[in-house]
Amino acid sequence: MEPNCPTSSNDYAADISSIRQAQVRIEPFVHRTPVLTSETLDSITGRKLYFKCECFQKGGAFKFRGACNAIYSLDDDHAAKGVVTHSSGNHAAALALAAKLRGIPAYIVIPKNAPKCKVENVKRYGGQVIWSEPLMQSREDTANKVLQDTGAVLIHPYNDGCIISGQGTISLELLEQASEIDAIIVPISGGGLISGVALAAKAINPAIRIFAAEPMGADDAFQSKINGRITKLSEVNTIADGLRAFLGDLTWPIVRDLVDDVIVVDDEEIIQAMRLCYEILKIAVEPSGAIGLAAVLSSSFKTNPAYSECNNIGIVISGGNVDLGVLWNSVNK
């Protein structure tokens, strides 16, 4: 059983119609997050930047949009058995919170190396935590056992049409809040966020550019675009714990066709961007959330003539769930 989301009118798992339906479905529950600007950061980058602050979303990250859409797409009989997922953090907390709002159980498989603050969020929202080993195979095997034991519905963190549609509501809001935007930079991991953002944004404005921002130590999307097929890495190594997943079979076609480029940055650039978010924007941002700013500050972006006409750039600050100890240790290196 999967959430009952409308079938896309194209070959993708979602489209502008399913995204607009998602907006109506989740509007009573989600925050319409603010867009921040900074003349200081504009002067540093030489562009006008618009920060879509999903760090202020319920659960502290954009993931609540997709989770809410998926859970409220379930019929009552299936919803009563609960939902299950495997996640290193933000999707886990988002699903637990959305399930709590609907009054159904949430079984959350979490790898043992997940950030403490994200695990605490899951518990705070009433999710039932089941531990797994960090490897994806262990996560999936553990989730499958929970499915068999409970009859719950699996809600995948990103490879799901309802999830993609829910995340796409970010673009609907952002382009209402700042219609002059000509490019959007989005963190990429499994691809659910950027798939939804790209589908909605390009339906509204076909000329808009969509850029993915990815850590050098987990650059599978960059390599996938080069190779023309999903490319998985033997290992990943990045401070951005939310960007360690690989593209799925539903997200890859959208990334392949609609994402204009992938900008790769190293962890030092991400840490510097976190620091700027804290010092200038006055917001606490997790590494995955700061990577969009890191991308626009990178020399590869600033010196690439192909990006010279991108003057009004939306940056999705995807989340703010950061262990403060990690934050302080990072910025004080």
Short mmCIF file of N, CA and C in Angstrom, two decimals, residues 16 19-20 23 32-35 50-52 54 65 167-186 196-210 312-316:
data_model
loop_
_atom_site.label_atom_id
_atom_site.label_comp_id
_atom_site.label_asym_id
_atom_site.label_seq_id
_atom_site.Cartn_x
_atom_site.Cartn_y
_atom_site.Cartn_z
N ILE A 16 2.58 19.60 -11.77
CA ILE A 16 2.09 20.83 -11.15
C ILE A 16 0.69 20.62 -10.57
N ILE A 19 1.02 18.86 -7.26
CA ILE A 19 1.64 19.77 -6.30
C ILE A 19 0.62 20.79 -5.80
N ARG A 20 -0.21 21.29 -6.70
CA ARG A 20 -1.26 22.23 -6.26
C ARG A 20 -2.28 21.53 -5.37
N GLN A 23 -0.78 21.32 -1.98
CA GLN A 23 -0.83 22.59 -1.27
C GLN A 23 -2.16 22.77 -0.54
N ARG A 32 3.65 28.62 6.29
CA ARG A 32 4.12 29.33 5.10
C ARG A 32 5.40 30.04 5.53
N THR A 33 6.54 29.46 5.19
CA THR A 33 7.80 29.94 5.76
C THR A 33 8.25 31.25 5.12
N PRO A 34 8.96 32.07 5.89
CA PRO A 34 9.37 33.39 5.39
C PRO A 34 10.52 33.31 4.39
N VAL A 35 10.65 34.38 3.62
CA VAL A 35 11.80 34.56 2.73
C VAL A 35 12.63 35.71 3.30
N TYR A 50 17.45 35.30 -2.16
CA TYR A 50 16.19 35.15 -1.45
C TYR A 50 16.21 33.80 -0.73
N PHE A 51 16.24 33.83 0.59
CA PHE A 51 16.39 32.61 1.38
C PHE A 51 15.03 32.11 1.84
N LYS A 52 14.61 30.98 1.29
CA LYS A 52 13.35 30.35 1.69
C LYS A 52 13.63 29.50 2.93
N GLU A 54 13.01 27.11 5.34
CA GLU A 54 12.32 25.91 5.81
C GLU A 54 12.83 25.44 7.16
N ARG A 65 6.37 18.93 4.88
CA ARG A 65 5.44 19.13 3.76
C ARG A 65 5.10 17.79 3.10
N GLN A 167 6.82 18.41 -1.27
CA GLN A 167 8.00 19.28 -1.27
C GLN A 167 7.88 20.38 -2.33
N GLY A 168 7.17 20.08 -3.43
CA GLY A 168 7.02 21.07 -4.49
C GLY A 168 6.24 22.30 -4.09
N THR A 169 5.50 22.20 -2.98
CA THR A 169 4.74 23.39 -2.53
C THR A 169 5.67 24.52 -2.12
N ILE A 170 6.93 24.21 -1.86
CA ILE A 170 7.92 25.26 -1.57
C ILE A 170 8.01 26.23 -2.73
N SER A 171 8.06 25.70 -3.95
CA SER A 171 8.16 26.58 -5.12
C SER A 171 6.92 27.45 -5.29
N LEU A 172 5.74 26.88 -5.03
CA LEU A 172 4.52 27.67 -5.16
C LEU A 172 4.57 28.89 -4.25
N GLU A 173 5.03 28.68 -3.02
CA GLU A 173 5.14 29.80 -2.08
C GLU A 173 6.24 30.76 -2.49
N LEU A 174 7.42 30.21 -2.78
CA LEU A 174 8.58 31.05 -3.05
C LEU A 174 8.35 31.98 -4.24
N LEU A 175 7.75 31.46 -5.30
CA LEU A 175 7.56 32.27 -6.50
C LEU A 175 6.39 33.25 -6.36
N GLU A 176 5.55 33.05 -5.34
CA GLU A 176 4.58 34.08 -4.97
C GLU A 176 5.25 35.17 -4.14
N GLN A 177 6.16 34.76 -3.28
CA GLN A 177 6.83 35.70 -2.38
C GLN A 177 7.89 36.54 -3.09
N ALA A 178 8.50 35.98 -4.13
CA ALA A 178 9.57 36.68 -4.86
C ALA A 178 9.51 36.25 -6.32
N SER A 179 8.58 36.84 -7.07
CA SER A 179 8.32 36.40 -8.44
C SER A 179 9.47 36.73 -9.40
N GLU A 180 10.38 37.60 -8.98
CA GLU A 180 11.50 37.99 -9.85
C GLU A 180 12.62 36.97 -9.89
N ILE A 181 12.53 35.93 -9.07
CA ILE A 181 13.58 34.90 -9.02
C ILE A 181 13.78 34.27 -10.40
N ASP A 182 15.05 34.18 -10.82
CA ASP A 182 15.36 33.55 -12.10
C ASP A 182 16.16 32.25 -11.95
N ALA A 183 16.50 31.89 -10.71
CA ALA A 183 17.20 30.62 -10.45
C ALA A 183 16.93 30.20 -9.01
N ILE A 184 16.92 28.90 -8.78
CA ILE A 184 16.75 28.37 -7.42
C ILE A 184 17.84 27.34 -7.18
N ILE A 185 18.50 27.46 -6.03
CA ILE A 185 19.51 26.48 -5.63
C ILE A 185 18.95 25.63 -4.50
N VAL A 186 19.03 24.32 -4.67
CA VAL A 186 18.36 23.38 -3.78
C VAL A 186 19.35 22.29 -3.35
N GLY A 196 10.43 18.05 -6.55
CA GLY A 196 9.22 18.84 -6.38
C GLY A 196 9.42 20.29 -6.72
N VAL A 197 10.53 20.86 -6.25
CA VAL A 197 10.84 22.27 -6.53
C VAL A 197 10.96 22.51 -8.04
N ALA A 198 11.66 21.62 -8.73
CA ALA A 198 11.88 21.79 -10.18
C ALA A 198 10.58 21.65 -10.96
N LEU A 199 9.78 20.64 -10.64
CA LEU A 199 8.52 20.44 -11.35
C LEU A 199 7.61 21.65 -11.23
N ALA A 200 7.47 22.17 -10.02
CA ALA A 200 6.58 23.31 -9.81
C ALA A 200 7.16 24.58 -10.42
N ALA A 201 8.43 24.85 -10.18
CA ALA A 201 9.03 26.10 -10.65
C ALA A 201 9.03 26.18 -12.17
N LYS A 202 9.38 25.08 -12.84
CA LYS A 202 9.46 25.12 -14.31
C LYS A 202 8.08 25.10 -14.95
N ALA A 203 7.06 24.62 -14.24
CA ALA A 203 5.70 24.74 -14.74
C ALA A 203 5.23 26.19 -14.69
N ILE A 204 5.64 26.90 -13.65
CA ILE A 204 5.26 28.30 -13.49
C ILE A 204 6.09 29.20 -14.42
N ASN A 205 7.39 28.93 -14.50
CA ASN A 205 8.30 29.73 -15.31
C ASN A 205 9.31 28.81 -16.00
N PRO A 206 9.04 28.39 -17.24
CA PRO A 206 9.92 27.44 -17.92
C PRO A 206 11.36 27.91 -18.07
N ALA A 207 11.59 29.22 -17.98
CA ALA A 207 12.95 29.75 -18.17
C ALA A 207 13.77 29.71 -16.88
N ILE A 208 13.15 29.42 -15.76
CA ILE A 208 13.88 29.46 -14.49
C ILE A 208 14.95 28.38 -14.48
N ARG A 209 16.09 28.67 -13.85
CA ARG A 209 17.17 27.69 -13.74
C ARG A 209 17.08 27.01 -12.38
N ILE A 210 17.29 25.71 -12.37
CA ILE A 210 17.28 24.93 -11.13
C ILE A 210 18.66 24.30 -10.96
N ASN A 312 18.83 36.93 -9.63
CA ASN A 312 17.88 36.87 -8.52
C ASN A 312 17.70 35.41 -8.15
N ILE A 313 18.38 35.00 -7.11
CA ILE A 313 18.52 33.57 -6.82
C ILE A 313 17.79 33.20 -5.53
N GLY A 314 16.88 32.24 -5.66
CA GLY A 314 16.24 31.66 -4.49
C GLY A 314 17.12 30.55 -3.93
N ILE A 315 17.28 30.53 -2.62
CA ILE A 315 18.08 29.49 -1.96
C ILE A 315 17.20 28.82 -0.91
N VAL A 316 17.03 27.52 -1.05
CA VAL A 316 16.21 26.78 -0.08
C VAL A 316 17.07 26.40 1.12
#
